[in-house]
PDB file of C-alpha atoms (C1' of nucleotides) in Angstrom:
ATOM      1  CA  UNK A 847     -73.131  79.030 165.418  1.00 63.00           C
ATOM      2  CA  UNK A 848     -70.497  81.561 166.256  1.00 93.00           C
ATOM      3  CA  UNK A 849     -71.369  85.068 165.170  1.00 96.00           C
ATOM      4  CA  UNK A 850     -71.246  88.046 167.503  1.00 96.00           C
ATOM      5  CA  UNK A 851     -74.217  87.068 169.743  1.00 96.00           C
ATOM      6  CA  UNK A 852     -72.915  83.519 170.095  1.00 96.00           C
ATOM      7  CA  UNK A 853     -69.385  84.633 170.935  1.00 96.00           C
ATOM      8  CA  UNK A 854     -70.723  87.159 173.466  1.00 96.00           C
ATOM      9  CA  UNK A 855     -72.683  84.310 175.035  1.00 96.00           C
ATOM     10  CA  UNK A 856     -69.490  82.227 175.182  1.00 96.00           C
ATOM     11  CA  UNK A 857     -67.684  85.160 176.801  1.00 96.00           C
ATOM     12  CA  UNK A 858     -70.281  85.456 179.549  1.00 96.00           C
ATOM     13  CA  UNK A 859     -70.202  81.704 179.980  1.00 96.00           C
ATOM     14  CA  UNK A 860     -66.433  81.752 180.420  1.00 97.00           C
ATOM     15  CA  UNK A 861     -66.781  84.636 182.893  1.00 97.00           C
ATOM     16  CA  UNK A 862     -69.344  82.839 185.005  1.00 97.00           C
ATOM     17  CA  UNK A 863     -67.580  79.485 185.037  1.00 97.00           C
ATOM     18  CA  UNK A 864     -63.841  79.809 184.600  1.00 97.00           C
ATOM     19  CA  UNK A 865     -62.602  83.152 185.908  1.00 98.00           C
ATOM     20  CA  UNK A 866     -60.147  83.259 188.846  1.00 98.00           C
ATOM     21  CA  UNK A 867     -59.596  79.525 188.997  1.00 98.00           C
ATOM     22  CA  UNK A 868     -56.079  78.196 188.907  1.00 98.00           C
ATOM     23  CA  UNK A 869     -55.248  76.178 185.812  1.00 98.00           C
ATOM     24  CA  UNK A 870     -53.463  72.947 186.626  1.00 98.00           C
ATOM     25  CA  UNK A 871     -52.975  71.497 183.147  1.00 98.00           C
ATOM     26  CA  UNK A 872     -53.719  72.147 179.484  1.00 97.00           C
ATOM     27  CA  UNK A 873     -54.195  69.378 176.931  1.00 96.00           C
ATOM     28  CA  UNK A 874     -53.874  70.423 173.297  1.00 96.00           C
ATOM     29  CA  UNK A 875     -55.490  67.709 171.192  1.00 94.00           C
ATOM     30  CA  UNK A 876     -55.273  69.472 167.824  1.00 94.00           C
ATOM     31  CA  UNK A 877     -52.104  71.564 167.670  1.00 93.00           C
ATOM     32  CA  UNK A 878     -52.867  72.435 164.038  1.00 92.00           C
ATOM     33  CA  UNK A 879     -55.442  74.914 165.326  1.00 95.00           C
ATOM     34  CA  UNK A 880     -52.771  76.959 167.102  1.00 94.00           C
ATOM     35  CA  UNK A 881     -51.903  80.113 165.208  1.00 92.00           C
ATOM     36  CA  UNK A 882     -48.558  81.786 165.842  1.00 90.00           C
ATOM     37  CA  UNK A 883     -47.914  79.923 169.072  1.00 94.00           C
ATOM     38  CA  UNK A 884     -46.478  76.507 169.877  1.00 94.00           C
ATOM     39  CA  UNK A 885     -48.248  74.081 172.191  1.00 95.00           C
ATOM     40  CA  UNK A 886     -45.398  74.480 174.694  1.00 96.00           C
ATOM     41  CA  UNK A 887     -45.722  78.270 174.691  1.00 96.00           C
ATOM     42  CA  UNK A 888     -49.472  78.136 175.141  1.00 96.00           C
ATOM     43  CA  UNK A 889     -49.220  75.630 177.979  1.00 97.00           C
ATOM     44  CA  UNK A 890     -46.555  77.749 179.676  1.00 97.00           C
ATOM     45  CA  UNK A 891     -48.767  80.837 179.417  1.00 97.00           C
ATOM     46  CA  UNK A 892     -51.692  79.024 181.045  1.00 98.00           C
ATOM     47  CA  UNK A 893     -50.503  76.396 183.502  1.00 98.00           C
ATOM     48  CA  UNK A 894     -50.270  77.729 187.042  1.00 98.00           C
ATOM     49  CA  UNK A 895     -52.157  80.881 186.004  1.00 98.00           C
ATOM     50  CA  UNK A 896     -55.839  81.758 185.961  1.00 98.00           C
ATOM     51  CA  UNK A 897     -58.129  83.744 183.698  1.00 98.00           C
ATOM     52  CA  UNK A 898     -58.681  87.221 185.116  1.00 98.00           C
ATOM     53  CA  UNK A 899     -60.772  89.024 182.487  1.00 97.00           C
ATOM     54  CA  UNK A 900     -62.283  88.654 179.035  1.00 97.00           C
ATOM     55  CA  UNK A 901     -62.993  90.802 176.027  1.00 96.00           C
ATOM     56  CA  UNK A 902     -64.789  90.279 172.755  1.00 96.00           C
ATOM     57  CA  UNK A 903     -64.366  92.037 169.427  1.00 95.00           C
ATOM     58  CA  UNK A 904     -66.535  90.857 166.575  1.00 95.00           C
ATOM     59  CA  UNK A 905     -66.363  87.075 166.493  1.00 96.00           C
ATOM     60  CA  UNK A 906     -63.158  86.894 168.536  1.00 95.00           C
ATOM     61  CA  UNK A 907     -63.002  86.116 172.238  1.00 96.00           C
ATOM     62  CA  UNK A 908     -59.978  87.099 174.299  1.00 97.00           C
ATOM     63  CA  UNK A 909     -59.198  85.819 177.796  1.00 97.00           C
ATOM     64  CA  UNK A 910     -56.500  87.504 179.853  1.00 97.00           C
ATOM     65  CA  UNK A 911     -54.401  85.359 182.140  1.00 98.00           C
ATOM     66  CA  UNK A 912     -52.905  86.344 185.477  1.00 98.00           C
ATOM     67  CA  UNK A 913     -49.551  86.235 183.676  1.00 98.00           C
ATOM     68  CA  UNK A 914     -50.705  89.119 181.470  1.00 97.00           C
ATOM     69  CA  UNK A 915     -51.010  87.262 178.158  1.00 96.00           C
ATOM     70  CA  UNK A 916     -54.268  87.056 176.240  1.00 96.00           C
ATOM     71  CA  UNK A 917     -55.541  83.781 174.866  1.00 97.00           C
ATOM     72  CA  UNK A 918     -57.310  84.318 171.546  1.00 96.00           C
ATOM     73  CA  UNK A 919     -60.302  82.133 170.666  1.00 96.00           C
ATOM     74  CA  UNK A 920     -61.893  82.022 167.263  1.00 95.00           C
ATOM     75  CA  UNK A 921     -64.678  79.533 166.646  1.00 94.00           C
ATOM     76  CA  UNK A 922     -64.937  79.086 162.893  1.00 94.00           C
ATOM     77  CA  UNK A 923     -68.314  77.683 161.942  1.00 92.00           C
ATOM     78  CA  UNK A 924     -68.649  74.971 164.555  1.00 92.00           C
ATOM     79  CA  UNK A 925     -66.740  76.004 167.677  1.00 94.00           C
ATOM     80  CA  UNK A 926     -68.009  76.371 171.256  1.00 95.00           C
ATOM     81  CA  UNK A 927     -66.908  76.195 174.882  1.00 96.00           C
ATOM     82  CA  UNK A 928     -68.060  73.722 177.502  1.00 96.00           C
ATOM     83  CA  UNK A 929     -67.379  73.710 181.237  1.00 96.00           C
ATOM     84  CA  UNK A 930     -67.686  70.251 182.717  1.00 96.00           C
ATOM     85  CA  UNK A 931     -66.624  68.164 185.684  1.00 96.00           C
ATOM     86  CA  UNK A 932     -66.633  64.530 184.612  1.00 95.00           C
ATOM     87  CA  UNK A 933     -64.295  63.724 181.689  1.00 94.00           C
ATOM     88  CA  UNK A 934     -67.092  61.654 180.195  1.00 92.00           C
ATOM     89  CA  UNK A 935     -68.793  64.957 179.465  1.00 92.00           C
ATOM     90  CA  UNK A 936     -65.865  66.231 177.423  1.00 93.00           C
ATOM     91  CA  UNK A 937     -67.339  67.360 174.094  1.00 91.00           C
ATOM     92  CA  UNK A 938     -66.712  65.029 171.132  1.00 91.00           C
ATOM     93  CA  UNK A 939     -64.328  67.296 169.197  1.00 92.00           C
ATOM     94  CA  UNK A 940     -62.445  68.932 172.046  1.00 94.00           C
ATOM     95  CA  UNK A 941     -59.359  70.480 170.460  1.00 95.00           C
ATOM     96  CA  UNK A 942     -58.071  71.870 173.745  1.00 97.00           C
ATOM     97  CA  UNK A 943     -59.090  71.090 177.309  1.00 97.00           C
ATOM     98  CA  UNK A 944     -58.065  73.203 180.269  1.00 97.00           C
ATOM     99  CA  UNK A 945     -58.053  71.554 183.700  1.00 97.00           C
ATOM    100  CA  UNK A 946     -58.668  73.669 186.776  1.00 98.00           C
ATOM    101  CA  UNK A 947     -57.451  72.957 190.276  1.00 98.00           C
ATOM    102  CA  UNK A 948     -61.076  72.636 191.415  1.00 98.00           C
ATOM    103  CA  UNK A 949     -61.472  69.482 189.324  1.00 98.00           C
ATOM    104  CA  UNK A 950     -63.532  71.076 186.562  1.00 97.00           C
ATOM    105  CA  UNK A 951     -62.518  71.550 182.915  1.00 97.00           C
ATOM    106  CA  UNK A 952     -63.065  74.008 180.100  1.00 97.00           C
ATOM    107  CA  UNK A 953     -63.202  72.412 176.661  1.00 96.00           C
ATOM    108  CA  UNK A 954     -62.818  74.177 173.332  1.00 96.00           C
ATOM    109  CA  UNK A 955     -64.699  72.069 170.793  1.00 94.00           C
ATOM    110  CA  UNK A 956     -64.365  72.686 167.057  1.00 94.00           C
ATOM    111  CA  UNK A 957     -65.672  69.932 164.853  1.00 92.00           C
ATOM    112  CA  UNK A 958     -64.611  71.333 161.475  1.00 91.00           C
ATOM    113  CA  UNK A 959     -61.283  72.769 162.637  1.00 92.00           C
ATOM    114  CA  UNK A 960     -62.030  76.105 161.033  1.00 92.00           C
ATOM    115  CA  UNK A 961     -61.388  77.917 164.290  1.00 94.00           C
ATOM    116  CA  UNK A 962     -58.119  79.000 165.783  1.00 94.00           C
ATOM    117  CA  UNK A 963     -56.416  79.497 169.123  1.00 96.00           C
ATOM    118  CA  UNK A 964     -53.677  82.062 169.633  1.00 95.00           C
ATOM    119  CA  UNK A 965     -51.746  83.999 172.230  1.00 96.00           C
ATOM    120  CA  UNK A 966     -51.214  87.761 172.214  1.00 95.00           C
ATOM    121  CA  UNK A 967     -49.712  90.503 174.386  1.00 95.00           C
ATOM    122  CA  UNK A 968     -52.940  92.416 174.063  1.00 94.00           C
ATOM    123  CA  UNK A 969     -56.170  91.991 172.189  1.00 95.00           C
ATOM    124  CA  UNK A 970     -55.984  95.311 170.344  1.00 93.00           C
ATOM    125  CA  UNK A 971     -53.010  94.009 168.369  1.00 92.00           C
ATOM    126  CA  UNK A 972     -55.063  91.103 167.066  1.00 93.00           C
ATOM    127  CA  UNK A 973     -57.854  93.446 165.995  1.00 93.00           C
ATOM    128  CA  UNK A 974     -55.348  95.645 164.167  1.00 91.00           C
ATOM    129  CA  UNK A 975     -53.479  92.779 162.549  1.00 90.00           C
ATOM    130  CA  UNK A 976     -56.709  91.369 161.170  1.00 90.00           C
ATOM    131  CA  UNK A 977     -57.807  94.835 160.077  1.00 91.00           C
ATOM    132  CA  UNK A 978     -61.154  94.333 161.771  1.00 93.00           C
ATOM    133  CA  UNK A 979     -63.693  97.111 161.629  1.00 93.00           C
ATOM    134  CA  UNK A 980     -65.457  98.439 164.728  1.00 94.00           C
ATOM    135  CA  UNK A 981     -67.523  96.140 166.908  1.00 95.00           C
ATOM    136  CA  UNK A 982     -71.167  97.206 166.466  1.00 96.00           C
ATOM    137  CA  UNK A 983     -71.758  97.199 170.229  1.00 96.00           C
ATOM    138  CA  UNK A 984     -68.798  99.488 170.968  1.00 93.00           C
ATOM    139  CA  UNK A 985     -69.341 103.221 171.501  1.00 90.00           C
ATOM    140  CA  UNK A 986     -67.037 103.824 168.516  1.00 85.00           C
ATOM    141  CA  UNK A 987     -69.691 102.371 166.233  1.00 93.00           C
ATOM    142  CA  UNK A 988     -71.811 105.358 165.278  1.00 94.00           C
ATOM    143  CA  UNK A 989     -74.300 106.103 162.526  1.00 95.00           C
ATOM    144  CA  UNK A 990     -71.558 108.136 160.843  1.00 94.00           C
ATOM    145  CA  UNK A 991     -68.992 105.337 160.797  1.00 93.00           C
ATOM    146  CA  UNK A 992     -71.602 102.857 159.644  1.00 95.00           C
ATOM    147  CA  UNK A 993     -72.922 105.160 156.921  1.00 95.00           C
ATOM    148  CA  UNK A 994     -69.423 105.796 155.634  1.00 94.00           C
ATOM    149  CA  UNK A 995     -68.635 102.077 155.563  1.00 94.00           C
ATOM    150  CA  UNK A 996     -71.797 101.395 153.534  1.00 95.00           C
ATOM    151  CA  UNK A 997     -71.034 104.271 151.161  1.00 93.00           C
ATOM    152  CA  UNK A 998     -67.476 103.236 150.401  1.00 91.00           C
ATOM    153  CA  UNK A 999     -68.150  99.622 149.418  1.00 93.00           C
ATOM    154  CA  UNK A1000     -69.396  98.446 146.049  1.00 91.00           C
ATOM    155  CA  UNK A1001     -70.730  95.178 147.454  1.00 92.00           C
ATOM    156  CA  UNK A1002     -74.392  94.271 147.936  1.00 93.00           C
ATOM    157  CA  UNK A1003     -75.628  95.119 151.405  1.00 95.00           C
ATOM    158  CA  UNK A1004     -75.669  91.540 152.722  1.00 94.00           C
ATOM    159  CA  UNK A1005     -72.022  91.046 151.764  1.00 94.00           C
ATOM    160  CA  UNK A1006     -71.137  94.452 153.182  1.00 95.00           C
ATOM    161  CA  UNK A1007     -72.674  93.569 156.550  1.00 95.00           C
ATOM    162  CA  UNK A1008     -70.640  90.356 156.595  1.00 94.00           C
ATOM    163  CA  UNK A1009     -67.364  92.082 155.700  1.00 93.00           C
ATOM    164  CA  UNK A1010     -65.359  91.976 158.946  1.00 93.00           C
ATOM    165  CA  UNK A1011     -63.218  94.896 157.813  1.00 92.00           C
ATOM    166  CA  UNK A1012     -66.232  97.187 157.595  1.00 94.00           C
ATOM    167  CA  UNK A1013     -67.798  96.078 160.863  1.00 95.00           C
ATOM    168  CA  UNK A1014     -66.846  93.042 162.919  1.00 95.00           C
ATOM    169  CA  UNK A1015     -69.146  90.310 164.146  1.00 95.00           C
ATOM    170  CA  UNK A1016     -71.980  89.776 161.660  1.00 95.00           C
ATOM    171  CA  UNK A1017     -72.124  86.572 159.607  1.00 94.00           C
ATOM    172  CA  UNK A1018     -74.515  84.851 157.274  1.00 94.00           C
ATOM    173  CA  UNK A1019     -77.336  84.152 159.729  1.00 95.00           C
ATOM    174  CA  UNK A1020     -77.515  87.469 161.538  1.00 96.00           C
ATOM    175  CA  UNK A1021     -77.117  89.514 158.354  1.00 95.00           C
ATOM    176  CA  UNK A1022     -80.374  87.916 157.181  1.00 95.00           C
ATOM    177  CA  UNK A1023     -82.126  88.821 160.434  1.00 95.00           C
ATOM    178  CA  UNK A1024     -80.854  92.408 160.419  1.00 96.00           C
ATOM    179  CA  UNK A1025     -81.962  92.987 156.826  1.00 96.00           C
ATOM    180  CA  UNK A1026     -85.348  91.419 157.544  1.00 96.00           C
ATOM    181  CA  UNK A1027     -85.909  93.644 160.582  1.00 96.00           C
ATOM    182  CA  UNK A1028     -84.839  96.696 158.588  1.00 96.00           C
ATOM    183  CA  UNK A1029     -87.115  95.763 155.673  1.00 96.00           C
ATOM    184  CA  UNK A1030     -84.214  95.865 153.242  1.00 95.00           C
ATOM    185  CA  UNK A1031     -83.637  93.333 150.502  1.00 94.00           C
ATOM    186  CA  UNK A1032     -80.183  91.656 150.676  1.00 94.00           C
ATOM    187  CA  UNK A1033     -79.245  92.054 147.020  1.00 93.00           C
ATOM    188  CA  UNK A1034     -79.126  95.816 146.630  1.00 94.00           C
ATOM    189  CA  UNK A1035     -75.830  97.684 146.619  1.00 93.00           C
ATOM    190  CA  UNK A1036     -75.042  99.105 150.034  1.00 95.00           C
ATOM    191  CA  UNK A1037     -74.127 102.468 148.558  1.00 94.00           C
ATOM    192  CA  UNK A1038     -77.508 102.812 146.810  1.00 94.00           C
ATOM    193  CA  UNK A1039     -79.471 102.741 150.073  1.00 95.00           C
ATOM    194  CA  UNK A1040     -80.983 106.079 151.050  1.00 95.00           C
ATOM    195  CA  UNK A1041     -79.797 107.925 154.120  1.00 94.00           C
ATOM    196  CA  UNK A1042     -83.061 107.242 155.961  1.00 96.00           C
ATOM    197  CA  UNK A1043     -82.880 103.540 155.324  1.00 96.00           C
ATOM    198  CA  UNK A1044     -79.207 103.398 156.316  1.00 96.00           C
ATOM    199  CA  UNK A1045     -80.259 104.889 159.623  1.00 96.00           C
ATOM    200  CA  UNK A1046     -82.934 102.249 160.029  1.00 96.00           C
ATOM    201  CA  UNK A1047     -80.406  99.556 159.139  1.00 96.00           C
ATOM    202  CA  UNK A1048     -77.969 100.953 161.707  1.00 96.00           C
ATOM    203  CA  UNK A1049     -80.559 100.631 164.455  1.00 96.00           C
ATOM    204  CA  UNK A1050     -81.506  97.143 163.281  1.00 96.00           C
ATOM    205  CA  UNK A1051     -77.866  96.068 163.578  1.00 96.00           C
ATOM    206  CA  UNK A1052     -77.762  97.183 167.199  1.00 96.00           C
ATOM    207  CA  UNK A1053     -81.228  95.988 168.141  1.00 96.00           C
ATOM    208  CA  UNK A1054     -80.884  92.518 166.647  1.00 96.00           C
ATOM    209  CA  UNK A1055     -77.515  91.944 168.278  1.00 96.00           C
ATOM    210  CA  UNK A1056     -78.651  93.222 171.668  1.00 96.00           C
ATOM    211  CA  UNK A1057     -81.906  91.287 171.609  1.00 96.00           C
ATOM    212  CA  UNK A1058     -80.346  88.000 170.544  1.00 96.00           C
ATOM    213  CA  UNK A1059     -77.631  88.325 173.198  1.00 96.00           C
ATOM    214  CA  UNK A1060     -80.427  88.678 175.761  1.00 96.00           C
ATOM    215  CA  UNK A1061     -81.775  85.405 174.357  1.00 95.00           C
ATOM    216  CA  UNK A1062     -78.315  83.838 174.753  1.00 95.00           C
ATOM    217  CA  UNK A1063     -78.207  83.448 170.977  1.00 94.00           C
ATOM    218  CA  UNK A1064     -80.767  80.641 171.253  1.00 93.00           C
ATOM    219  CA  UNK A1065     -83.288  80.879 168.365  1.00 93.00           C
ATOM    220  CA  UNK A1066     -85.941  79.147 170.477  1.00 92.00           C
ATOM    221  CA  UNK A1067     -86.001  82.224 172.705  1.00 94.00           C
ATOM    222  CA  UNK A1068     -86.116  84.784 169.888  1.00 95.00           C
ATOM    223  CA  UNK A1069     -89.180  87.064 169.561  1.00 96.00           C
ATOM    224  CA  UNK A1070     -91.932  85.698 167.285  1.00 95.00           C
ATOM    225  CA  UNK A1071     -91.227  88.479 164.773  1.00 96.00           C
ATOM    226  CA  UNK A1072     -87.761  87.059 164.078  1.00 96.00           C
ATOM    227  CA  UNK A1073     -86.780  85.449 160.800  1.00 95.00           C
ATOM    228  CA  UNK A1074     -84.040  83.090 162.024  1.00 94.00           C
ATOM    229  CA  UNK A1075     -86.339  80.337 163.384  1.00 93.00           C
ATOM    230  CA  UNK A1076     -87.991  80.198 159.933  1.00 92.00           C
ATOM    231  CA  UNK A1077     -84.740  80.252 158.037  1.00 92.00           C
ATOM    232  CA  UNK A1078     -84.930  76.895 156.266  1.00 88.00           C
ATOM    233  CA  UNK A1079     -86.085  75.337 153.018  1.00 83.00           C
ATOM    234  CA  UNK A1080     -89.849  75.797 153.235  1.00 85.00           C
ATOM    235  CA  UNK A1081     -89.919  78.556 155.858  1.00 90.00           C
ATOM    236  CA  UNK A1082     -92.623  81.238 155.828  1.00 92.00           C
ATOM    237  CA  UNK A1083     -92.280  84.923 156.625  1.00 95.00           C
ATOM    238  CA  UNK A1084     -93.270  85.477 160.287  1.00 95.00           C
ATOM    239  CA  UNK A1085     -94.742  88.849 159.293  1.00 96.00           C
ATOM    240  CA  UNK A1086     -96.835  88.149 156.173  1.00 96.00           C
ATOM    241  CA  UNK A1087     -96.833  84.356 155.921  1.00 94.00           C
ATOM    242  CA  UNK A1088     -95.497  84.228 152.358  1.00 93.00           C
ATOM    243  CA  UNK A1089     -92.784  81.787 151.343  1.00 91.00           C
ATOM    244  CA  UNK A1090     -89.291  82.940 152.149  1.00 92.00           C
ATOM    245  CA  UNK A1091     -86.961  83.124 149.200  1.00 92.00           C
ATOM    246  CA  UNK A1092     -83.384  81.876 149.220  1.00 91.00           C
ATOM    247  CA  UNK A1093     -80.571  83.096 147.063  1.00 91.00           C
ATOM    248  CA  UNK A1094     -76.772  83.021 147.081  1.00 90.00           C
ATOM    249  CA  UNK A1095     -74.850  86.195 147.765  1.00 91.00           C
ATOM    250  CA  UNK A1096     -71.079  85.885 147.376  1.00 86.00           C
ATOM    251  CA  UNK A1097     -71.325  82.170 147.925  1.00 86.00           C
ATOM    252  CA  UNK A1098     -73.494  82.242 151.050  1.00 91.00           C
ATOM    253  CA  UNK A1099     -77.166  81.313 151.110  1.00 91.00           C
ATOM    254  CA  UNK A1100     -79.374  84.184 152.206  1.00 92.00           C
ATOM    255  CA  UNK A1101     -83.067  83.986 153.186  1.00 93.00           C
ATOM    256  CA  UNK A1102     -85.463  86.906 152.845  1.00 94.00           C
ATOM    257  CA  UNK A1103     -89.108  87.816 152.323  1.00 94.00           C
ATOM    258  CA  UNK A1104     -89.674  89.288 148.855  1.00 93.00           C
ATOM    259  CA  UNK A1105     -92.802  91.143 149.991  1.00 95.00           C
ATOM    260  CA  UNK A1106     -91.552  92.605 153.280  1.00 96.00           C
ATOM    261  CA  UNK A1107     -88.061  93.518 152.100  1.00 95.00           C
ATOM    262  CA  UNK A1108     -87.674  96.110 149.335  1.00 92.00           C
TER     263      UNK A1108
ATOM    264  C1'  DC B 653     -57.411  99.076 144.828  1.00 55.18           C
ATOM    265  C1'  DC B 654     -61.835  96.240 144.823  1.00 55.18           C
ATOM    266  C1'  DT B 655     -65.085  92.048 144.946  1.00 55.18           C
ATOM    267  C1'  DA B 656     -66.239  87.239 144.144  1.00 55.18           C
ATOM    268  C1'  DT B 657     -64.744  82.656 144.356  1.00 55.18           C
ATOM    269  C1'  DA B 658     -62.272  78.315 145.773  1.00 55.18           C
ATOM    270  C1'  DG B 659     -60.296  75.998 149.504  1.00 55.18           C
ATOM    271  C1'  DC B 660     -59.565  74.657 154.180  1.00 55.18           C
ATOM    272  C1'  DC B 661     -61.916  70.538 157.480  1.00 55.18           C
ATOM    273  C1'  DT B 662     -65.484  67.304 159.148  1.00 55.18           C
ATOM    274  C1'  DG B 663     -70.084  65.410 159.477  1.00 55.18           C
ATOM    275  C1'  DA B 664     -75.053  65.138 158.270  1.00 55.18           C
ATOM    276  C1'  DC B 665     -78.337  64.478 154.888  1.00 55.18           C
ATOM    277  C1'  DG B 666     -80.807  63.128 150.577  1.00 55.18           C
ATOM    278  C1'  DG B 667     -80.871  60.577 146.285  1.00 55.18           C
ATOM    279  C1'  DC B 668     -79.609  56.615 143.760  1.00 55.18           C
TER     280       DC B 668
ATOM    281  C1'  DT C 104     -77.232  49.285 153.330  1.00 55.18           C
ATOM    282  C1'  DG C 105     -73.552  51.922 151.013  1.00 55.18           C
ATOM    283  C1'  DC C 106     -71.708  55.413 148.289  1.00 55.18           C
ATOM    284  C1'  DC C 107     -71.636  60.032 146.441  1.00 55.18           C
ATOM    285  C1'  DG C 108     -72.557  64.774 145.994  1.00 55.18           C
ATOM    286  C1'  DT C 109     -73.977  68.788 148.420  1.00 55.18           C
ATOM    287  C1'  DC C 110     -74.212  71.716 152.037  1.00 55.18           C
ATOM    288  C1'  DA C 111     -73.129  73.859 156.600  1.00 55.18           C
ATOM    289  C1'  DG C 112     -73.759  80.250 161.091  1.00 55.18           C
ATOM    290  C1'  DG C 113     -65.868  80.842 159.573  1.00 55.18           C
ATOM    291  C1'  DC C 114     -61.680  83.086 157.242  1.00 55.18           C
ATOM    292  C1'  DT C 115     -57.873  83.554 153.904  1.00 55.18           C
ATOM    293  C1'  DA C 116     -55.468  83.514 149.537  1.00 55.18           C
ATOM    294  C1'  DT C 117     -56.035  84.136 144.868  1.00 55.18           C
ATOM    295  C1'  DA C 118     -58.206  85.285 140.414  1.00 55.18           C
ATOM    296  C1'  DG C 119     -60.585  88.562 137.729  1.00 55.18           C
TER     297       DG C 119
END
DNA sequence: CCTATAGCCTGACGGC
DNA sequence: TGCCGTCAGGCTATAG
């Protein structure tokens, strides 16, 4: 689930449910997911405080507390947030549950434990430490920066789009959609793509991310021209109706239409 | 330096 | 039904 559009949806969800509410208690069910912080430190940074603002960079969500610290959420492949009132609605793999004074709770669920929770003085430090590239929805992400990133890598374009050090936020699913919308085949070297097509790819990156955020990252709401809802074993191209092809690129399964993507 | 791969962890699914 | 292998939208460390 959690690529950039999903994490942006989580961020807005946290904003609309959990901001400015005093935290009474924090239960850490899986301390092994804490990175660089002890359960006691994390509890101390949260209990008695509230969340006052959020930020997202790539696939990372940051929530600032009234004490000034930032809680860092990463979701791995299976993470999500859920705001609920009755403890019976606590999600099945809640790794941390935050109780608010109003009686509601915010659960961080992460079935496969590939996510992480951290604490930082400011979010920029986390971005730097992880050497993340620009977020494609930030003003700093321009055609020039994108073109340079694609020129300097030797990887195939799908892998390049997924490289968080080149640009942050795109994963296996959305790289397929972006390449489909741009009409570019996933297996060609990023540096061999013409300037014109790099420009088209740049706009596809922005358009796909913006559009899918509007859809709250829910494939059922995606436009009919989108590949993602057809991205399965016997899926057909929504544009020409031919069989989609699947192939591994650096270990990840990619789907594409051999006739619409050159 | 670079890129591709194995491994982390858990659960769902298909084949035998 | 039960077991086993494979696969899944993440990242990192390591090998080549």
